[in-house]
Structure formats: structure tokens, C-alpha cells
């Protein structure tokens, strides 16, 4: 019991935990948004790395590769979104470990470290996973209105990115059941079902992710599954003497030194930080929602969920507001 407890403490105390996988060359790293993390890669067996080419690439979900860092001796180059955010740890002559600073939502995924010296090449793959939450999203217009590009923009506006298959699968395993199909970042369209039923693919089909396969990114219209990670900042319900319309809600958060919260902020606060509040409040996209993590009478009695009230007329003075104050 004591051993278990201290193990749990260990996991809470360290943002980062590295786990060796079955094959010696595949490693998983777990992290939170904003962390500095290391992706391990060593070349033991060669006398030293100097003079070898070291190349780090990111393997994207649509099976393209993005350059991250290239090193040849003293010569180092970093690329794109990774420029000035990555470097080699170089603890000793055999160390090609990569450091990524200020981790963001787009950084999760698989990375490859290649050490190339012509005789004794070596490749290591590392999976970087962010602690996060997947949520379905559709706009004010109603369901099935996003092509792929609109879906990407919609997630970004909610402080999120389009979810990967693995992320949606994880969320399904922890209970997500959603009967509308949404884009994933590999260009497929899928939906997660935990309770098979007639209007959602039929009672005879098994539980799982139902896939429509790859769809035309320009012409096909669906919802989207977004992924967001733990918050760097404070999400809260703003106590106000009276109910607000949308513009008043935006201003009230600003006067409080914050901004009106996004849908992703609410999901992260609810799922990752246990936030619970039975007051319907405006969010930045003009929707009204409330997060319930302790189901009870009159507040989502049967399940922990972010409840969706709708996209009401923005002039209605009927709701409160949720604000977000980013960490400086
Ligand atoms: C991450 O690394 C950067 C640059 O090395 C440093 O300025 C920053 O304080 C570090 N952040 C954390 C959370 O350790």
C-alpha cells in the first residue's frame, strides 16, 4: 500500500515519465503542455558521435516527415515550428538526446532519431504523448458544416488541434460516445460508440470507433474532434450580480484582467482539473455550456460531462460567463 502510494506520488510529482517499450528502440514519453522535455537517443557502441550526422524528424499522421534538427559536428540547424525551441542535450559523446522546450499541442506524435556514419547507422523512434482531452465540435450553423480546413481552424479557435486517431481511441476507451462523425488529423472521418444503438450504426455493430474512411478534404462536410491539453492559466466562472448578454460577458472578463474562455479551456478544466460548476455561461464562440464532474440532480444527473445549452441569441441576458486568465 505504501509502495503504491509513493509510486502514485512519483507520477504526480514528475511531469514527465519515460517508459521503455518492448522493443529496445521504441520509447514513450508523457508530458504536459508548456513542459521542457527530452526525447532520448543514444549511440552506445560507437566510440563517439562527433563527425556523425544526427537527424531528428517528426513523423506526421498523414505519413509525411517534418525536419526538426540536423547536426553535423558543430553545425546545427533547426527547422520550422521547432526553430529556436529544440537543441541536443549532448551530455556525453554518445548522446543525441533532443530537448524540446515549451511544448505545444502540435508537438505530440512520433519522432525519429537517425545517427548516420555510413557504417553503423542507427534509428530510434520516440512517441511523445500529451495529457489531454478530446471533444467533438460543431459550429453555430449546426452539425456537418466543416470541410477539413474549416475543421482545423475551428479547433484552433477553441485552443485545440484536430485530434489524432490514437487520441480519439483513448477518449473512447475512457467512455466518449458520440453519434456525429468528425474529422481526424489523418483526413479520416470517424465517431466513437460505447453504447451501440439504432440511430448510431445499429445495435448489432460492436462498440468502437466507426470509420467513414478518408474523405475529400475540400468537399466533404462533417464535425470535428478537437484535442486540447492541460491549461497554463486559470479557468473560472466569473461571479456577477446579474445575468449577461454575450458582449457584456466578453467585457466582464476583460475588466477582470482575463479573456472570455474558449471551449477547449472548459474541456481541459473539466477533464484534467476536475472543474465543476452548475451555472450555464457564455464562451468565446458564442455557445453556452457548463462543466459537471460530479453528476447530481438538476446538473447532469447521469454522467460527468460538459453540458451544451446551445448557441443562443447573443442579445439574451440569460447567462453567466466563464473566463480564462493565461499564466504570464
Ligand atoms: C525551459 O527551457 C527554457 C530555455 O532553456 C527556459 O527558459 C525555461 O525556463 C524552461 N521552462 C521550464 C518550465 O522549465
mmCIF file of C-alpha atoms and ligand atoms in Angstrom, residues 34-36 87 101-102, ligand 1:
data_model
loop_
_atom_site.group_PDB
_atom_site.id
_atom_site.type_symbol
_atom_site.label_atom_id
_atom_site.label_comp_id
_atom_site.label_asym_id
_atom_site.label_seq_id
_atom_site.Cartn_x
_atom_site.Cartn_y
_atom_site.Cartn_z
ATOM 1 C CA UNK A 34 4.452 24.048 -21.648
ATOM 2 C CA UNK A 35 6.936 21.462 -20.379
ATOM 3 C CA UNK A 36 10.519 21.181 -21.490
ATOM 4 C CA UNK A 87 18.582 21.538 -29.069
ATOM 5 C CA UNK A 101 11.188 23.497 -24.858
ATOM 6 C CA UNK A 102 7.753 24.964 -24.224
HETATM 7 C C1 LIG B 1 12.520 25.566 -20.449
HETATM 8 O O1 LIG B 1 13.740 25.913 -21.047
HETATM 9 C C2 LIG B 1 13.843 27.294 -21.335
HETATM 10 C C3 LIG B 1 15.089 27.526 -22.187
HETATM 11 O O2 LIG B 1 16.111 26.649 -21.818
HETATM 12 C C4 LIG B 1 13.842 28.063 -20.022
HETATM 13 O O3 LIG B 1 13.963 29.454 -20.272
HETATM 14 C C5 LIG B 1 12.537 27.773 -19.306
HETATM 15 O O4 LIG B 1 12.533 28.390 -18.037
HETATM 16 C C6 LIG B 1 12.311 26.288 -19.144
HETATM 17 N N1 LIG B 1 10.943 26.078 -18.688
HETATM 18 C C7 LIG B 1 10.622 25.208 -17.734
HETATM 19 C C8 LIG B 1 9.167 25.068 -17.433
HETATM 20 O O5 LIG B 1 11.442 24.535 -17.142
#
